[in-house]
Short mmCIF file of C-alpha atoms in Angstrom, two decimals:
data_model
loop_
_atom_site.label_atom_id
_atom_site.label_comp_id
_atom_site.label_asym_id
_atom_site.label_seq_id
_atom_site.Cartn_x
_atom_site.Cartn_y
_atom_site.Cartn_z
CA GLN S 719 -0.05 -0.15 -0.07
CA SER S 720 1.34 3.46 -0.95
CA LEU S 721 0.43 6.98 0.38
CA ILE S 722 0.80 10.34 -1.68
CA CYS S 723 0.91 13.46 0.47
CA ARG S 724 0.43 16.77 -1.60
CA ASN S 725 -0.16 20.27 -0.55
CA ASN S 726 -3.38 22.34 -1.47
CA GLN S 727 -2.10 23.89 -4.75
CA THR S 728 -3.93 22.57 -7.85
CA GLU S 729 -1.71 20.78 -10.45
CA ILE S 730 -2.24 22.39 -13.72
CA ALA S 731 -3.63 19.91 -16.24
CA THR S 732 -2.10 20.19 -19.67
CA GLU S 733 -3.35 16.81 -21.54
CA VAL S 734 -6.70 16.28 -22.60
CA ARG S 735 -8.38 13.40 -24.80
CA ILE S 736 -11.81 12.68 -26.01
CA VAL S 737 -13.22 9.06 -25.07
CA GLY S 738 -15.75 7.77 -27.36
CA LYS S 739 -16.59 6.04 -30.79
CA ASN S 740 -14.46 8.44 -32.68
CA ASP S 741 -11.74 11.04 -31.84
CA TYR S 742 -14.05 13.97 -31.99
CA THR S 743 -16.96 13.09 -30.15
CA GLY S 744 -17.28 11.62 -26.73
CA ARG S 745 -16.48 12.19 -22.90
CA VAL S 746 -13.70 14.86 -22.15
CA GLU S 747 -10.99 13.50 -19.91
CA ILE S 748 -7.87 15.40 -18.56
CA LYS S 749 -4.82 13.97 -17.04
CA ASN S 750 -4.02 15.19 -13.56
CA TYR S 751 -1.73 13.81 -10.88
CA GLY S 752 -0.78 11.06 -13.50
CA TYR S 753 -4.40 9.81 -13.85
CA TRP S 754 -7.05 10.30 -16.62
CA GLY S 755 -10.53 11.32 -15.52
CA GLY S 756 -13.54 13.32 -16.42
CA VAL S 757 -14.79 16.66 -15.34
CA SER S 758 -18.37 18.16 -14.84
CA ARG S 759 -20.32 19.72 -17.37
CA PHE S 760 -21.70 22.20 -14.84
CA ILE S 761 -18.55 24.07 -13.97
CA THR S 762 -16.12 23.96 -17.02
CA GLY S 763 -17.80 26.98 -19.25
CA ASN S 764 -15.90 27.32 -22.31
CA LEU S 765 -13.67 24.44 -21.77
CA TYR S 766 -15.10 22.43 -24.57
CA LYS S 767 -13.99 25.01 -27.24
CA VAL S 768 -10.48 24.93 -25.92
CA VAL S 769 -10.40 21.20 -25.94
CA CYS S 770 -11.50 20.95 -29.55
CA ARG S 771 -8.73 23.58 -30.52
CA GLN S 772 -6.22 21.88 -28.72
CA LEU S 773 -7.00 18.37 -30.30
CA GLY S 774 -6.82 20.16 -33.95
CA PHE S 775 -10.53 20.93 -34.50
CA ASN S 776 -12.25 24.29 -35.32
CA PRO S 777 -13.68 25.52 -32.18
CA LYS S 778 -16.65 26.99 -34.29
CA ASN S 779 -17.93 23.38 -34.98
CA ALA S 780 -17.72 22.49 -31.19
CA TYR S 781 -20.99 21.64 -29.14
CA ARG S 782 -21.45 20.46 -25.46
CA ILE S 783 -23.54 17.40 -25.65
CA ILE S 784 -26.10 16.26 -23.13
CA PRO S 785 -26.49 12.50 -23.38
CA PRO S 786 -29.94 10.88 -23.69
CA GLU S 787 -31.72 10.39 -20.43
CA ASP S 788 -31.31 6.67 -20.39
CA TYR S 789 -27.41 7.14 -20.45
CA ARG S 790 -27.66 9.44 -17.59
CA ARG S 791 -29.91 7.13 -15.49
CA PHE S 792 -27.72 3.96 -15.93
CA THR S 793 -24.20 5.27 -16.23
CA THR S 794 -22.06 4.06 -13.44
CA ARG S 795 -20.57 6.62 -10.96
CA LYS S 796 -17.40 4.47 -10.49
CA SER S 797 -15.36 6.45 -13.31
CA THR S 798 -12.41 8.71 -12.17
CA PHE S 799 -13.68 12.25 -11.96
CA PHE S 800 -11.85 15.46 -10.96
CA LYS S 801 -13.68 18.16 -8.90
CA LYS S 802 -11.98 20.74 -10.96
CA ILE S 803 -13.08 24.24 -12.50
CA PHE S 804 -11.90 25.40 -15.54
CA ASN S 805 -12.33 29.33 -16.22
CA CYS S 806 -11.84 29.49 -20.00
CA THR S 807 -12.70 32.42 -22.26
CA GLY S 808 -12.86 30.00 -25.27
CA LYS S 809 -9.88 31.69 -27.14
CA GLU S 810 -7.24 29.74 -25.36
CA MET S 811 -4.99 27.67 -27.42
CA THR S 812 -4.73 24.79 -24.86
CA ILE S 813 -6.25 23.98 -21.52
CA LYS S 814 -2.90 24.92 -19.82
CA GLU S 815 -3.81 28.40 -20.58
CA CYS S 816 -7.14 28.37 -18.55
CA LYS S 817 -7.52 29.21 -15.01
CA GLN S 818 -7.69 26.01 -13.08
CA SER S 819 -8.80 25.56 -9.36
CA MET S 820 -10.39 22.82 -7.16
CA ALA S 821 -14.22 23.08 -6.44
CA GLU S 822 -15.57 23.73 -3.04
CA THR S 823 -18.32 21.24 -3.11
CA ASP S 824 -19.95 21.68 0.29
CA GLY S 825 -21.33 18.03 -0.13
CA LYS S 826 -22.77 18.74 -3.46
CA THR S 827 -21.26 15.54 -5.09
CA PHE S 828 -24.02 15.38 -7.77
CA MET S 829 -22.09 17.46 -10.13
CA PHE S 830 -19.09 15.21 -9.81
CA ASP S 831 -20.11 11.63 -11.11
CA ALA S 832 -20.30 10.12 -14.83
CA LYS S 833 -23.78 11.11 -15.50
CA ASN S 834 -22.90 14.92 -15.28
CA ASP S 835 -19.57 14.43 -17.18
CA LEU S 836 -18.58 16.93 -19.95
CA GLN S 837 -19.27 15.63 -23.40
CA VAL S 838 -18.43 17.19 -26.70
CA THR S 839 -18.55 16.91 -30.22
CA CYS S 840 -15.77 18.92 -32.21
CA ASN S 841 -16.89 18.48 -35.63
CA LEU S 842 -20.63 19.42 -35.99
CA GLN S 843 -20.96 21.26 -39.35
CA LEU S 844 -24.22 22.97 -40.42
CA ARG S 845 -25.50 24.24 -43.55
CA LEU S 846 -28.61 26.04 -44.68
CA VAL S 847 -30.47 24.72 -47.78
CA GLU S 848 -32.20 27.76 -48.93
CA THR S 849 -35.94 27.73 -50.24
CA LYS S 850 -34.81 30.32 -52.67
CA PRO S 851 -31.02 31.70 -53.55
CA LYS S 852 -29.87 34.27 -50.99
CA SER S 853 -33.30 34.10 -49.16
CA ARG S 854 -31.71 33.24 -45.83
CA ILE S 855 -34.55 30.85 -45.16
CA GLY S 856 -34.56 27.12 -45.51
CA ARG S 857 -33.79 23.81 -43.99
CA VAL S 858 -31.02 23.27 -41.44
CA GLU S 859 -28.78 20.32 -42.06
CA VAL S 860 -25.97 18.61 -40.19
CA LEU S 861 -22.85 16.76 -41.78
CA HIS S 862 -22.72 13.30 -40.00
CA ASP S 863 -20.70 10.27 -41.42
CA GLY S 864 -20.01 11.95 -44.76
CA LYS S 865 -23.78 12.80 -45.41
CA TRP S 866 -25.99 15.72 -45.05
CA ASN S 867 -28.77 15.12 -42.67
CA SER S 868 -31.98 17.06 -41.90
CA ILE S 869 -32.87 17.55 -38.31
CA CYS S 870 -36.15 16.00 -37.52
CA ARG S 871 -37.23 18.09 -34.45
CA GLY S 872 -38.40 21.64 -34.46
CA LEU S 873 -35.88 24.30 -33.35
CA GLU S 874 -36.75 26.51 -30.20
CA PRO S 875 -36.07 30.07 -30.64
CA ARG S 876 -32.79 30.06 -28.83
CA GLY S 877 -31.73 27.07 -31.23
CA ALA S 878 -32.57 29.15 -34.24
CA VAL S 879 -30.28 31.88 -32.73
CA GLU S 880 -27.39 29.31 -32.32
CA VAL S 881 -27.78 28.03 -35.81
CA CYS S 882 -27.61 31.56 -37.44
CA LYS S 883 -24.63 32.33 -35.47
CA LYS S 884 -22.81 29.16 -36.43
CA LEU S 885 -23.65 29.84 -40.24
CA GLY S 886 -22.31 33.21 -39.93
CA MET S 887 -25.60 35.01 -40.84
CA ASN S 888 -27.73 37.64 -39.05
CA TRP S 889 -28.95 36.26 -35.80
CA LYS S 890 -30.74 39.06 -34.12
CA PHE S 891 -33.93 38.28 -35.88
CA ALA S 892 -33.44 34.63 -36.15
CA GLN S 893 -36.77 32.54 -36.04
CA PRO S 894 -37.38 28.89 -36.31
CA ILE S 895 -39.49 27.42 -39.21
CA ASN S 896 -40.86 24.02 -38.69
CA ASN S 897 -42.63 23.47 -41.87
CA ILE S 898 -40.29 24.00 -44.75
CA LYS S 899 -41.94 24.31 -48.16
CA ASN S 900 -40.57 24.29 -51.64
CA LEU S 901 -37.82 21.78 -50.94
CA THR S 902 -37.36 17.95 -51.62
CA LYS S 903 -37.43 15.98 -48.49
CA ASN S 904 -34.00 14.98 -47.54
CA LYS S 905 -33.65 11.17 -47.31
CA HIS S 906 -31.28 11.25 -44.49
CA SER S 907 -32.14 12.58 -40.81
CA LEU S 908 -30.96 12.96 -37.38
CA ASN S 909 -32.89 13.01 -34.21
CA LEU S 910 -31.05 16.15 -32.66
CA GLU S 911 -32.38 18.96 -30.53
CA PHE S 912 -30.65 22.27 -29.68
CA VAL S 913 -31.33 22.80 -25.93
CA ARG S 914 -30.41 25.11 -23.11
CA CYS S 915 -27.47 23.34 -21.65
CA ASP S 916 -28.54 23.66 -17.79
CA THR S 917 -29.72 26.27 -15.28
CA TYR S 918 -26.11 27.49 -14.88
CA TYR S 919 -25.51 28.54 -18.45
CA TYR S 920 -27.45 30.32 -21.16
CA ASP S 921 -25.70 28.92 -24.21
CA VAL S 922 -26.87 26.01 -26.41
CA CYS S 923 -26.05 22.22 -26.25
CA LEU S 924 -26.93 19.39 -28.42
CA ILE S 925 -28.89 16.46 -27.33
CA SER S 926 -29.75 13.25 -29.23
CA LYS S 927 -33.00 11.73 -28.67
CA SER S 928 -33.50 8.09 -28.17
CA GLU S 929 -37.21 7.91 -29.11
CA SER S 930 -38.65 7.63 -32.70
CA CYS S 931 -37.84 10.56 -35.07
CA ARG S 932 -40.57 12.72 -35.70
CA TYR S 933 -39.89 13.81 -39.23
CA LEU S 934 -40.38 17.70 -39.18
CA GLU S 935 -37.20 18.96 -41.05
CA SER S 936 -36.36 21.70 -38.84
CA GLY S 937 -35.72 25.23 -40.52
CA VAL S 938 -34.67 28.63 -39.72
CA SER S 939 -34.84 32.26 -40.90
CA CYS S 940 -31.55 34.16 -40.61
CA ARG S 941 -33.01 37.38 -42.36
CA SER S 942 -32.16 40.87 -41.17
CA LYS S 943 -35.93 41.43 -40.34
CA LEU S 944 -38.60 39.40 -38.84
CA ILE S 945 -40.81 37.15 -41.11
CA SER S 946 -43.70 37.01 -38.61
CA ASP S 947 -45.13 39.38 -35.86
CA PRO S 948 -43.93 38.26 -32.54
CA LYS S 949 -46.17 40.64 -30.60
CA PRO S 950 -48.21 38.67 -27.99
CA ARG S 951 -51.46 40.43 -28.51
CA ASP S 952 -53.71 39.08 -25.81
CA GLU S 953 -52.17 35.50 -26.13
CA ILE S 954 -50.11 35.74 -22.74
CA ARG S 955 -50.45 33.54 -19.57
CA LEU S 956 -48.84 32.65 -16.43
CA ASN S 957 -47.70 29.17 -16.08
CA ARG S 958 -49.43 28.70 -12.66
CA GLY S 959 -52.80 30.29 -13.42
CA SER S 960 -52.99 33.57 -11.38
CA PHE S 961 -49.27 33.68 -10.73
CA GLY S 962 -45.84 32.33 -11.98
CA VAL S 963 -43.68 32.59 -15.20
CA LEU S 964 -45.05 34.93 -17.81
CA GLU S 965 -45.28 33.13 -21.14
CA VAL S 966 -46.24 34.34 -24.69
CA LYS S 967 -47.63 32.49 -27.46
CA ASP S 968 -45.49 32.98 -30.65
CA SER S 969 -47.93 33.83 -33.68
CA PHE S 970 -45.70 32.08 -36.01
CA SER S 971 -45.07 28.78 -34.40
CA GLY S 972 -47.92 28.47 -32.07
CA ARG S 973 -45.68 27.60 -29.22
CA TRP S 974 -45.54 29.14 -25.82
CA PHE S 975 -42.31 30.62 -24.64
CA ARG S 976 -40.98 32.37 -21.47
CA VAL S 977 -40.39 35.96 -21.48
CA CYS S 978 -36.96 37.50 -20.39
CA GLY S 979 -37.19 39.22 -17.12
CA THR S 980 -34.36 41.87 -18.00
CA ASN S 981 -35.34 45.54 -17.51
CA TRP S 982 -38.80 44.28 -16.33
CA THR S 983 -40.79 47.00 -14.32
CA THR S 984 -43.79 47.08 -12.06
CA GLY S 985 -45.68 48.87 -14.58
CA ALA S 986 -45.16 46.16 -17.16
CA SER S 987 -46.41 43.67 -14.58
#
């Protein structure tokens, strides 16, 4: 039996790898104190972009992945894990350049097990198949295994913004379109969804759905103006009847969405 005594300073991790079915999609592992182990997706911020850059991929094609629910439910907690915080801007060339520290958990071990590990894909390429040339409206497709696939789940507004950003198009007026017309159906599809990562971050993650694919062919508008009137008119509600979160019904998609509380006033209430 051996014993290792260390002081409280954090060893700076320099090596990183992705463990999965290929070299660009899977679980992020770092090497610390001579061991390989995972890190939590909750407190690592833009680490995923730096990981992809360090491994030779374009960080513009990087996404964090939230595994399907069945993976998170049955994943073992025996995997090696580091309670480590990475403060990365996303512009660093390697993880060594990120500020690193150990997390003070206060007993909150739920962040540090395999079902909450950081998973990424470093090579998710998007394109927009436009209904008309230069219309900036069309079907969103993803390159996977050498084929362009449509996405068979409708985009949320945040997902539409993210897609337009990734395409390098105008995103301030991005809108989801879930009924693409004037385009031949794509024979290949993926059951992906762009979702909010978690309660701690406001950016977007990918999640792959395990249930059957609802063939909708997700579309988006990346134009410099709105294609539908987003004003709520009288279609608003509180999610708990007489109190709760304010929701507005989008006149284009017919779906209910929460309203941002920034600059909200008593008069508006």
